[in-house]
């Protein structure tokens, strides 16, 4: 155990995939003996300690390398294993205390599993030689901070940012002019949009799905399909999106890192355009622990949501696969990410969100918000970081159906909280709870529809698709289709 690593909980180091030479094994053992007790090192083979305030992020059960997921509990414990602190909060807090928070913005690569379990020191020595040992040592001894930083980066940044990744802390403007999707076109035109979510069916019969699409289509600009949320398998988001497109509505494909590898992500990216899907939302996904038994692997995602955005953005804007192969006709899509405005302190949350925008997020869909008056500190932090004019934000709103549902969301869903006054209202409403829930949703929409930084609503009806028409019409927000078309679609449904 270590006094330097605040949240250390013993976890075994990775083991190399193949047997290494004796000299490399000896070096790896030495590295582990020193970095293990000091930093909680797990020998991932691509050390990020300088960017993570010298706390090894590999203690995170999901293996998140670019910041926390939205799952931290109110006590700042990890929701996958509540007996441990979320390692990413320890990293964020130490970074803030030591003035290293800007380092958290660098988009860090996924593991190269060929190197996992092996030493990193050999790479550092080779890079020092390449840079010039004398230059490196002299620069480190120099009093000139810039020179010192430059020499340091020439060695360590090159080691942690392999050529196939090339991550940085910069914003990359999308390299295309015409909007990739109808949703993007509306947001760019300054329209306040409404998107909604339809729960994917449990069987392969699409009739109910087609009916639900027809019900909501005239009232919303896009329809989201979750990717087996709560780790409970349902019809794939991809299949639902294709059905949506075939039925004349605009889908948003969700891809959860939980079930995605780097290979699968890239092959999906080139495939989705051919199916007419132009909006993609990258999320980390609920851990299998939240799903049914028997539980699948709770450890490690191959790529996290920031890495997914980085890969997809580079495929679209630079026309390259992760391995450097060039594409003749790169895919086109509007890239989104999830955010949870109340999951943590607004300062920390804004850093995490800026990183997603830098990686490629063009729109955010937020977690459910029930206290719109508390959004300001988060929006101010995003504004301070120059993020608000680079991303469109769709606020998550749900019409509550019962007191039980309100209580469940408040106590069980990470990042969602309901004020006592709303819980009281729902309890008092009794059998009139659904009506009270709609009233609350309308009040929330009213409070945010003219708020700077909020560009639309993401209406999560949780199976109550028929309420979409009423909420949109009573909120005073113009539906995307004229009423005549709305009538036809409803009849068709
Ligand atoms: S899984 Fe999420 S909550 Fe748990 S340590 Fe990792 S980032 Fe923190």
Short mmCIF file of C-alpha atoms and ligand atoms in Angstrom, two decimals:
data_model
loop_
_atom_site.label_atom_id
_atom_site.label_comp_id
_atom_site.label_asym_id
_atom_site.label_seq_id
_atom_site.Cartn_x
_atom_site.Cartn_y
_atom_site.Cartn_z
CA UNK A 1 0.00 0.00 0.00
CA UNK A 2 1.19 3.48 -0.63
CA UNK A 3 0.85 6.84 0.99
CA UNK A 4 1.39 8.51 -2.40
CA UNK A 5 -1.59 6.82 -4.05
CA UNK A 6 -4.67 7.94 -2.09
CA UNK A 7 -7.14 5.31 -3.25
CA UNK A 8 -4.85 2.34 -3.49
CA UNK A 9 -6.58 -0.99 -3.32
CA UNK A 10 -4.44 -3.93 -4.18
CA UNK A 11 -4.94 -5.15 -7.71
CA UNK A 12 -2.63 -7.49 -9.58
CA UNK A 13 -0.42 -6.10 -12.30
CA UNK A 14 -1.05 -7.19 -15.88
CA UNK A 15 0.87 -10.19 -17.08
CA UNK A 16 2.62 -10.05 -20.46
CA UNK A 17 0.88 -11.96 -23.23
CA UNK A 18 4.03 -13.76 -24.32
CA UNK A 19 7.27 -14.76 -22.64
CA UNK A 20 9.76 -11.90 -22.82
CA UNK A 21 13.58 -12.02 -22.86
CA UNK A 22 15.20 -12.30 -19.41
CA UNK A 23 16.58 -8.74 -19.54
CA UNK A 24 13.10 -7.31 -20.27
CA UNK A 25 11.50 -9.42 -17.57
CA UNK A 26 14.10 -8.18 -15.09
CA UNK A 27 13.47 -4.57 -16.08
CA UNK A 28 9.70 -5.09 -15.83
CA UNK A 29 10.03 -6.60 -12.35
CA UNK A 30 12.21 -3.68 -11.22
CA UNK A 31 9.72 -1.17 -12.66
CA UNK A 32 6.82 -2.89 -10.90
CA UNK A 33 8.71 -3.09 -7.59
CA UNK A 34 9.25 0.68 -7.67
CA UNK A 35 6.13 2.03 -9.39
CA UNK A 36 3.72 -0.48 -7.82
CA UNK A 37 4.07 0.63 -4.20
CA UNK A 38 4.59 4.27 -5.15
CA UNK A 39 1.84 4.87 -7.67
CA UNK A 40 -0.37 1.77 -7.73
CA UNK A 41 1.12 0.90 -11.14
CA UNK A 42 -0.46 -2.14 -12.87
CA UNK A 43 2.08 -2.32 -15.72
CA UNK A 44 -0.28 -1.34 -18.52
CA UNK A 45 2.71 -0.86 -20.84
CA UNK A 46 1.77 2.73 -21.69
CA UNK A 47 2.38 4.88 -18.66
CA UNK A 48 0.21 7.99 -18.23
CA UNK A 49 1.21 8.94 -14.69
CA UNK A 50 2.29 12.48 -15.54
CA UNK A 51 -1.12 13.27 -17.02
CA UNK A 52 -3.01 11.67 -14.16
CA UNK A 53 -1.38 13.45 -11.22
CA UNK A 54 0.83 10.41 -10.55
CA UNK A 55 -2.11 8.15 -9.67
CA UNK A 56 -2.49 5.06 -11.86
CA UNK A 57 -5.96 5.16 -13.50
CA UNK A 58 -5.76 1.42 -14.16
CA UNK A 59 -7.34 0.87 -10.77
CA UNK A 60 -10.67 1.85 -12.33
CA UNK A 61 -12.59 -1.41 -12.93
CA UNK A 62 -13.68 -0.17 -16.34
CA UNK A 63 -10.11 0.74 -17.21
CA UNK A 64 -11.12 4.33 -18.02
CA UNK A 65 -8.05 6.19 -19.25
CA UNK A 66 -9.61 9.56 -20.03
CA UNK A 67 -11.61 10.50 -16.97
CA UNK A 68 -14.46 9.21 -14.85
CA UNK A 69 -17.60 7.58 -16.13
CA UNK A 70 -20.94 8.99 -14.97
CA UNK A 71 -21.32 6.26 -12.39
CA UNK A 72 -19.71 7.62 -9.28
CA UNK A 73 -21.91 7.34 -6.16
CA UNK A 74 -22.78 10.43 -4.03
CA UNK A 75 -20.02 9.30 -1.61
CA UNK A 76 -17.58 9.39 -4.56
CA UNK A 77 -17.28 5.62 -4.57
CA UNK A 78 -17.18 3.51 -7.70
CA UNK A 79 -20.57 2.08 -8.66
CA UNK A 80 -19.00 -1.11 -10.03
CA UNK A 81 -17.33 -1.82 -6.69
CA UNK A 82 -18.77 0.36 -3.95
CA UNK A 83 -16.05 -0.71 -1.54
CA UNK A 84 -13.53 1.49 -3.31
CA UNK A 85 -13.26 5.19 -4.04
CA UNK A 86 -13.55 6.26 -7.67
CA UNK A 87 -9.90 6.54 -8.67
CA UNK A 88 -10.73 9.29 -11.17
CA UNK A 89 -12.02 11.59 -8.45
CA UNK A 90 -8.73 11.15 -6.63
CA UNK A 91 -6.93 12.04 -9.88
CA UNK A 92 -9.12 15.09 -10.52
CA UNK A 93 -8.85 16.38 -6.98
CA UNK A 94 -5.09 16.03 -6.85
CA UNK A 95 -4.75 17.63 -10.28
CA UNK A 96 -6.77 20.63 -9.10
CA UNK A 97 -4.82 20.92 -5.85
CA UNK A 98 -1.49 20.83 -7.66
CA UNK A 99 -2.49 23.01 -10.62
CA UNK A 100 -2.21 20.14 -13.13
CA UNK A 101 -5.84 20.15 -14.28
CA UNK A 102 -5.04 21.24 -17.86
CA UNK A 103 -3.02 18.04 -18.26
CA UNK A 104 -6.30 16.13 -17.90
CA UNK A 105 -7.37 17.43 -21.30
CA UNK A 106 -4.92 15.37 -23.33
CA UNK A 107 -6.76 12.59 -25.19
CA UNK A 108 -4.95 9.45 -24.09
CA UNK A 109 -4.69 6.28 -26.16
CA UNK A 110 -6.23 2.90 -25.48
CA UNK A 111 -3.93 0.11 -24.38
CA UNK A 112 -1.74 -1.60 -26.89
CA UNK A 113 -2.33 -5.08 -25.52
CA UNK A 114 0.86 -6.30 -27.14
CA UNK A 115 2.75 -4.15 -24.64
CA UNK A 116 0.55 -4.67 -21.61
CA UNK A 117 2.46 -6.28 -18.74
CA UNK A 118 5.82 -5.21 -20.12
CA UNK A 119 8.07 -2.37 -18.99
CA UNK A 120 7.89 1.24 -20.21
CA UNK A 121 11.33 2.26 -19.05
CA UNK A 122 13.02 0.74 -22.11
CA UNK A 123 10.88 2.99 -24.34
CA UNK A 124 11.86 6.04 -22.27
CA UNK A 125 15.58 5.24 -22.49
CA UNK A 126 15.34 4.75 -26.26
CA UNK A 127 13.50 8.05 -26.63
CA UNK A 128 16.07 9.91 -24.47
CA UNK A 129 18.84 8.58 -26.74
CA UNK A 130 16.91 9.60 -29.84
CA UNK A 131 16.31 13.12 -28.45
CA UNK A 132 19.95 13.43 -27.35
CA UNK A 133 20.97 12.40 -23.85
CA UNK A 134 23.12 15.49 -23.27
CA UNK A 135 20.39 17.85 -24.51
CA UNK A 136 17.80 16.09 -22.33
CA UNK A 137 19.89 16.16 -19.15
CA UNK A 138 20.98 19.78 -19.71
CA UNK A 139 17.39 20.88 -20.35
CA UNK A 140 16.16 19.20 -17.21
CA UNK A 141 18.83 20.98 -15.19
CA UNK A 142 18.06 24.32 -16.83
CA UNK A 143 16.19 27.06 -14.98
CA UNK A 144 14.24 27.87 -18.13
CA UNK A 145 10.82 26.25 -17.57
CA UNK A 146 9.91 26.26 -21.26
CA UNK A 147 13.09 24.48 -22.22
CA UNK A 148 12.58 21.96 -19.46
CA UNK A 149 8.96 21.30 -20.53
CA UNK A 150 9.94 21.00 -24.18
CA UNK A 151 12.63 18.39 -23.49
CA UNK A 152 10.32 16.52 -21.13
CA UNK A 153 7.55 16.38 -23.72
CA UNK A 154 9.92 15.33 -26.49
CA UNK A 155 10.62 12.19 -24.49
CA UNK A 156 7.52 11.42 -22.49
CA UNK A 157 4.81 12.66 -24.82
CA UNK A 158 6.32 10.67 -27.65
CA UNK A 159 6.27 7.55 -25.47
CA UNK A 160 2.69 7.95 -24.23
CA UNK A 161 1.30 9.17 -27.57
CA UNK A 162 2.32 6.55 -30.15
CA UNK A 163 2.12 7.59 -33.79
CA UNK A 164 -1.05 5.58 -34.38
CA UNK A 165 -2.84 7.73 -31.80
CA UNK A 166 -1.26 11.18 -31.72
CA UNK A 167 -3.60 12.55 -29.06
CA UNK A 168 -3.48 16.15 -27.90
CA UNK A 169 -5.37 18.72 -25.81
CA UNK A 170 -6.62 20.80 -28.73
CA UNK A 171 -10.04 21.40 -30.23
CA UNK A 172 -10.35 20.05 -33.80
CA UNK A 173 -12.96 21.80 -35.89
CA UNK A 174 -14.99 19.31 -37.99
CA UNK A 175 -13.47 19.18 -41.47
CA UNK A 176 -16.70 19.43 -43.48
CA UNK A 177 -19.13 22.20 -44.38
CA UNK A 178 -22.55 20.79 -45.24
CA UNK A 179 -24.39 19.39 -42.17
CA UNK A 180 -24.02 15.63 -41.96
CA UNK A 181 -27.60 15.08 -40.73
CA UNK A 182 -30.98 16.78 -40.44
CA UNK A 183 -30.43 17.14 -36.70
CA UNK A 184 -27.16 18.95 -37.28
CA UNK A 185 -28.76 21.20 -39.92
CA UNK A 186 -31.51 22.27 -37.49
CA UNK A 187 -29.10 22.92 -34.65
CA UNK A 188 -26.78 24.89 -36.89
CA UNK A 189 -29.76 26.94 -38.07
CA UNK A 190 -30.39 27.93 -34.43
CA UNK A 191 -33.58 25.91 -33.97
CA UNK A 192 -34.49 24.66 -30.50
CA UNK A 193 -34.84 20.94 -31.19
CA UNK A 194 -36.55 18.04 -29.51
CA UNK A 195 -35.14 14.55 -29.72
CA UNK A 196 -36.65 11.55 -28.03
CA UNK A 197 -35.81 8.01 -27.14
CA UNK A 198 -37.73 4.83 -27.92
CA UNK A 199 -36.93 1.73 -25.90
CA UNK A 200 -35.75 -1.00 -28.31
CA UNK A 201 -38.02 -4.07 -28.45
CA UNK A 202 -37.30 -7.26 -26.55
CA UNK A 203 -38.05 -9.47 -29.56
CA UNK A 204 -37.37 -9.30 -33.27
CA UNK A 205 -40.93 -8.26 -34.10
CA UNK A 206 -40.75 -4.63 -35.22
CA UNK A 207 -44.45 -3.81 -35.38
CA UNK A 208 -44.62 -1.97 -32.04
CA UNK A 209 -41.40 -0.19 -32.87
CA UNK A 210 -42.82 1.00 -36.19
CA UNK A 211 -45.97 2.19 -34.39
CA UNK A 212 -43.92 4.11 -31.81
CA UNK A 213 -41.82 5.69 -34.55
CA UNK A 214 -44.99 6.88 -36.30
CA UNK A 215 -46.34 8.33 -33.03
CA UNK A 216 -43.28 10.46 -32.25
CA UNK A 217 -41.94 11.20 -35.74
CA UNK A 218 -43.94 14.39 -36.46
CA UNK A 219 -43.01 15.92 -33.11
CA UNK A 220 -39.28 15.37 -32.87
CA UNK A 221 -36.15 15.98 -34.92
CA UNK A 222 -34.45 12.70 -34.08
CA UNK A 223 -35.04 9.41 -32.28
CA UNK A 224 -32.41 7.74 -30.08
CA UNK A 225 -32.05 4.05 -29.45
CA UNK A 226 -30.11 2.92 -26.43
CA UNK A 227 -27.47 0.22 -26.82
CA UNK A 228 -28.72 -2.36 -24.30
CA UNK A 229 -28.97 0.11 -21.42
CA UNK A 230 -28.39 -1.25 -17.92
CA UNK A 231 -26.49 -4.04 -19.69
CA UNK A 232 -29.80 -5.78 -20.49
CA UNK A 233 -29.83 -7.09 -24.06
CA UNK A 234 -32.59 -5.84 -26.37
CA UNK A 235 -32.84 -5.28 -30.12
CA UNK A 236 -29.62 -3.59 -31.25
CA UNK A 237 -29.53 0.16 -31.63
CA UNK A 238 -28.33 -0.38 -35.20
CA UNK A 239 -31.36 -2.47 -36.18
CA UNK A 240 -33.75 0.06 -34.57
CA UNK A 241 -32.01 2.92 -36.40
CA UNK A 242 -32.35 1.15 -39.74
CA UNK A 243 -36.09 0.58 -39.09
CA UNK A 244 -36.42 4.27 -38.16
CA UNK A 245 -34.69 5.40 -41.33
CA UNK A 246 -36.84 3.08 -43.45
CA UNK A 247 -39.91 4.64 -41.81
CA UNK A 248 -38.96 8.17 -42.70
CA UNK A 249 -37.57 9.43 -39.37
CA UNK A 250 -34.08 10.41 -38.34
CA UNK A 251 -32.30 8.02 -35.97
CA UNK A 252 -29.48 8.56 -33.47
CA UNK A 253 -27.32 5.47 -33.08
CA UNK A 254 -25.95 4.88 -29.60
CA UNK A 255 -22.76 2.88 -29.27
CA UNK A 256 -21.74 1.71 -25.81
CA UNK A 257 -18.04 1.16 -25.23
CA UNK A 258 -18.99 -1.73 -22.93
CA UNK A 259 -19.75 -3.99 -25.91
CA UNK A 260 -17.41 -2.44 -28.46
CA UNK A 261 -13.86 -3.14 -29.50
CA UNK A 262 -11.71 -0.82 -31.62
CA UNK A 263 -12.15 -3.18 -34.58
CA UNK A 264 -15.93 -3.34 -34.19
CA UNK A 265 -16.24 0.42 -33.83
CA UNK A 266 -14.35 1.14 -37.03
CA UNK A 267 -16.23 -1.43 -39.06
CA UNK A 268 -19.55 -0.01 -37.75
CA UNK A 269 -18.40 3.50 -38.69
CA UNK A 270 -17.97 2.61 -42.33
CA UNK A 271 -21.17 0.56 -42.36
CA UNK A 272 -23.67 2.93 -40.77
CA UNK A 273 -23.62 5.52 -43.55
CA UNK A 274 -24.68 2.89 -46.06
CA UNK A 275 -27.78 2.33 -43.85
CA UNK A 276 -28.68 6.02 -43.77
CA UNK A 277 -27.57 6.63 -40.19
CA UNK A 278 -25.89 10.00 -39.72
CA UNK A 279 -26.05 10.70 -35.97
CA UNK A 280 -23.84 8.71 -33.62
CA UNK A 281 -23.76 9.01 -29.84
CA UNK A 282 -20.76 7.50 -28.05
CA UNK A 283 -21.22 6.41 -24.46
CA UNK A 284 -19.24 4.27 -22.05
CA UNK A 285 -22.33 2.23 -21.12
CA UNK A 286 -23.58 0.77 -17.87
CA UNK A 287 -21.31 -1.81 -16.36
CA UNK A 288 -22.49 -5.45 -16.65
CA UNK A 289 -22.86 -5.35 -12.87
CA UNK A 290 -26.05 -3.34 -13.36
CA UNK A 291 -27.48 -6.05 -15.63
CA UNK A 292 -28.92 -9.51 -15.13
CA UNK A 293 -27.05 -12.62 -13.98
CA UNK A 294 -24.89 -14.33 -14.98
CA UNK A 295 -22.72 -11.22 -15.09
CA UNK A 296 -20.35 -10.80 -18.02
CA UNK A 297 -16.86 -9.35 -17.75
CA UNK A 298 -17.01 -6.33 -15.40
CA UNK A 299 -13.39 -5.46 -16.05
CA UNK A 300 -12.06 -3.17 -18.71
CA UNK A 301 -13.49 -1.62 -21.80
CA UNK A 302 -11.29 -1.88 -24.90
CA UNK A 303 -11.88 1.79 -25.69
CA UNK A 304 -13.63 4.46 -23.62
CA UNK A 305 -16.11 7.02 -24.96
CA UNK A 306 -13.43 9.72 -25.44
CA UNK A 307 -11.32 7.28 -27.44
CA UNK A 308 -14.37 6.29 -29.49
CA UNK A 309 -14.96 9.95 -30.39
CA UNK A 310 -11.30 10.43 -31.29
CA UNK A 311 -11.27 7.36 -33.57
CA UNK A 312 -14.58 8.27 -35.28
CA UNK A 313 -13.61 11.92 -35.77
CA UNK A 314 -10.29 10.99 -37.36
CA UNK A 315 -11.98 8.44 -39.62
CA UNK A 316 -14.41 11.12 -40.81
CA UNK A 317 -12.13 14.17 -40.97
CA UNK A 318 -8.77 12.61 -41.82
CA UNK A 319 -10.03 9.51 -43.63
CA UNK A 320 -7.81 7.13 -41.67
CA UNK A 321 -8.27 3.95 -39.73
CA UNK A 322 -6.59 3.61 -36.35
CA UNK A 323 -3.81 1.57 -37.96
CA UNK A 324 -3.12 4.38 -40.45
CA UNK A 325 -4.80 2.86 -43.55
CA UNK A 326 -6.35 5.54 -45.74
CA UNK A 327 -9.99 5.52 -46.82
CA UNK A 328 -11.13 6.66 -50.24
CA UNK A 329 -14.63 7.66 -49.15
CA UNK A 330 -14.60 8.46 -45.43
CA UNK A 331 -17.89 8.15 -43.53
CA UNK A 332 -19.93 11.26 -42.62
CA UNK A 333 -21.73 11.61 -39.32
CA UNK A 334 -22.69 14.07 -36.58
CA UNK A 335 -20.95 12.96 -33.40
CA UNK A 336 -22.45 13.14 -29.95
CA UNK A 337 -21.63 12.20 -26.39
CA UNK A 338 -23.41 11.94 -23.08
CA UNK A 339 -22.85 14.23 -20.14
CA UNK A 340 -24.13 14.39 -16.62
CA UNK A 341 -24.22 18.01 -15.38
CA UNK A 342 -24.67 17.05 -11.72
CA UNK A 343 -22.46 13.96 -11.61
CA UNK A 344 -19.64 15.92 -10.00
CA UNK A 345 -18.39 19.37 -9.16
CA UNK A 346 -19.04 21.72 -12.14
CA UNK A 347 -15.31 22.50 -12.45
CA UNK A 348 -14.45 18.81 -12.84
CA UNK A 349 -17.44 18.08 -15.04
CA UNK A 350 -16.51 20.89 -17.42
CA UNK A 351 -12.98 19.50 -17.83
CA UNK A 352 -14.41 16.11 -18.70
CA UNK A 353 -16.87 17.67 -21.15
CA UNK A 354 -14.22 19.83 -22.81
CA UNK A 355 -12.14 16.73 -23.37
CA UNK A 356 -15.06 15.06 -25.14
CA UNK A 357 -15.56 18.11 -27.33
CA UNK A 358 -11.86 18.23 -28.16
CA UNK A 359 -11.99 14.54 -29.05
CA UNK A 360 -14.89 15.06 -31.46
CA UNK A 361 -18.26 15.53 -29.68
CA UNK A 362 -20.46 18.01 -31.56
CA UNK A 363 -23.56 17.56 -29.45
CA UNK A 364 -24.29 16.47 -25.90
CA UNK A 365 -27.33 14.68 -24.61
CA UNK A 366 -27.45 15.14 -20.86
CA UNK A 367 -28.55 12.87 -18.10
CA UNK A 368 -32.01 13.65 -16.68
CA UNK A 369 -32.24 17.10 -15.14
CA UNK A 370 -34.89 17.98 -12.54
CA UNK A 371 -33.30 21.14 -11.12
CA UNK A 372 -32.76 23.40 -14.12
CA UNK A 373 -32.05 26.35 -11.84
CA UNK A 374 -28.83 24.58 -10.74
CA UNK A 375 -27.43 24.28 -14.26
CA UNK A 376 -25.79 27.70 -14.24
CA UNK A 377 -22.50 26.82 -12.47
CA UNK A 378 -21.89 24.02 -14.97
CA UNK A 379 -22.80 26.16 -17.99
CA UNK A 380 -20.58 28.97 -16.67
CA UNK A 381 -17.63 26.58 -16.39
CA UNK A 382 -18.23 25.34 -19.95
CA UNK A 383 -18.42 28.93 -21.13
CA UNK A 384 -15.20 29.80 -19.33
CA UNK A 385 -13.51 26.94 -21.15
CA UNK A 386 -14.85 28.13 -24.51
CA UNK A 387 -16.90 24.98 -24.99
CA UNK A 388 -20.41 26.42 -25.35
CA UNK A 389 -19.87 27.70 -28.88
CA UNK A 390 -18.41 24.38 -30.01
CA UNK A 391 -21.13 21.97 -28.90
CA UNK A 392 -24.93 21.78 -28.95
CA UNK A 393 -26.54 20.71 -25.69
CA UNK A 394 -29.80 18.77 -25.53
CA UNK A 395 -31.08 18.61 -21.97
CA UNK A 396 -32.45 15.30 -20.67
CA UNK A 397 -36.08 15.66 -19.51
CA UNK A 398 -38.44 12.85 -18.44
CA UNK A 399 -42.16 12.97 -17.62
CA UNK A 400 -42.41 11.11 -14.31
CA UNK A 401 -45.20 8.56 -14.15
CA UNK A 402 -45.29 7.75 -10.46
CA UNK A 403 -43.78 8.55 -7.07
CA UNK A 404 -42.01 5.17 -7.17
CA UNK A 405 -40.32 6.09 -10.42
CA UNK A 406 -39.28 9.48 -9.03
CA UNK A 407 -37.77 7.85 -5.96
CA UNK A 408 -35.98 5.23 -8.04
CA UNK A 409 -34.38 7.82 -10.31
CA UNK A 410 -33.34 9.91 -7.30
CA UNK A 411 -31.80 7.12 -5.27
CA UNK A 412 -30.60 4.58 -7.82
CA UNK A 413 -29.49 6.36 -10.97
CA UNK A 414 -26.02 7.91 -10.67
CA UNK A 415 -25.91 11.61 -11.56
CA UNK A 416 -29.71 12.06 -11.32
CA UNK A 417 -31.20 13.87 -8.35
CA UNK A 418 -34.66 15.17 -7.58
CA UNK A 419 -35.25 17.95 -5.07
CA UNK A 420 -37.42 17.08 -2.06
CA UNK A 421 -40.09 19.50 -3.30
CA UNK A 422 -40.58 17.47 -6.51
CA UNK A 423 -40.61 14.17 -4.63
CA UNK A 424 -43.30 15.64 -2.33
CA UNK A 425 -45.35 16.80 -5.30
CA UNK A 426 -45.24 13.35 -6.88
CA UNK A 427 -46.15 11.65 -3.62
CA UNK A 428 -49.05 13.99 -2.96
CA UNK A 429 -50.40 13.60 -6.48
CA UNK A 430 -51.48 9.98 -5.83
CA UNK A 431 -53.32 8.61 -8.88
CA UNK A 432 -52.80 11.97 -10.57
CA UNK A 433 -49.02 11.34 -10.55
CA UNK A 434 -48.66 11.00 -14.37
CA UNK A 435 -50.40 14.36 -14.82
CA UNK A 436 -48.13 15.95 -12.20
CA UNK A 437 -45.11 14.39 -13.96
CA UNK A 438 -46.10 16.02 -17.26
CA UNK A 439 -46.58 19.38 -15.49
CA UNK A 440 -43.09 19.11 -13.99
CA UNK A 441 -41.57 18.25 -17.39
CA UNK A 442 -43.29 21.27 -18.95
CA UNK A 443 -42.06 23.56 -16.16
CA UNK A 444 -38.49 22.34 -16.71
CA UNK A 445 -38.70 22.89 -20.47
CA UNK A 446 -40.10 26.36 -19.87
CA UNK A 447 -37.17 27.26 -17.62
CA UNK A 448 -34.51 26.17 -20.12
CA UNK A 449 -35.93 26.90 -23.55
CA UNK A 450 -34.37 30.35 -23.62
CA UNK A 451 -31.29 29.54 -21.58
CA UNK A 452 -27.94 30.36 -23.16
CA UNK A 453 -26.10 27.14 -23.96
CA UNK A 454 -29.16 24.88 -24.10
CA UNK A 455 -30.08 24.05 -27.70
CA UNK A 456 -32.84 21.54 -27.25
CA UNK A 457 -34.47 18.82 -25.21
CA UNK A 458 -33.80 15.13 -25.16
CA UNK A 459 -37.16 13.75 -24.07
CA UNK A 460 -36.76 10.40 -22.34
CA UNK A 461 -40.28 9.04 -22.03
CA UNK A 462 -39.21 5.64 -20.69
CA UNK A 463 -41.86 3.78 -22.68
CA UNK A 464 -44.52 6.55 -22.69
CA UNK A 465 -44.16 7.50 -26.35
CA UNK A 466 -47.76 8.72 -26.64
CA UNK A 467 -46.98 11.66 -24.33
CA UNK A 468 -44.47 13.21 -26.76
CA UNK A 469 -47.14 14.99 -28.82
CA UNK A 470 -48.70 16.62 -25.74
CA UNK A 471 -45.40 17.76 -24.23
CA UNK A 472 -44.16 19.24 -27.50
CA UNK A 473 -47.42 21.03 -28.28
CA UNK A 474 -47.94 22.36 -24.75
CA UNK A 475 -44.31 23.45 -24.39
CA UNK A 476 -44.79 25.94 -27.21
CA UNK A 477 -41.80 24.57 -29.13
CA UNK A 478 -42.50 24.26 -32.86
CA UNK A 479 -42.57 20.62 -33.99
CA UNK A 480 -40.33 19.89 -36.98
CA UNK A 481 -43.23 18.75 -39.23
CA UNK A 482 -46.43 20.62 -40.13
CA UNK A 483 -49.57 19.42 -38.24
CA UNK A 484 -51.11 17.81 -41.37
CA UNK A 485 -48.19 15.45 -41.66
CA UNK A 486 -48.41 14.89 -37.93
CA UNK A 487 -52.02 13.77 -38.28
CA UNK A 488 -51.21 11.40 -41.11
CA UNK A 489 -48.38 9.82 -39.21
CA UNK A 490 -50.50 9.36 -36.15
CA UNK A 491 -53.22 7.74 -38.15
CA UNK A 492 -50.66 5.53 -39.85
CA UNK A 493 -49.45 4.45 -36.38
S1 LIG B 1 -15.91 2.68 -13.18
FE1 LIG B 1 -16.51 4.83 -13.10
S2 LIG B 1 -16.99 5.22 -10.94
FE2 LIG B 1 -15.74 3.31 -11.02
S3 LIG B 1 -13.59 4.01 -10.76
FE3 LIG B 1 -14.02 3.90 -12.95
S4 LIG B 1 -14.60 5.98 -13.49
FE4 LIG B 1 -14.82 5.83 -11.25
#
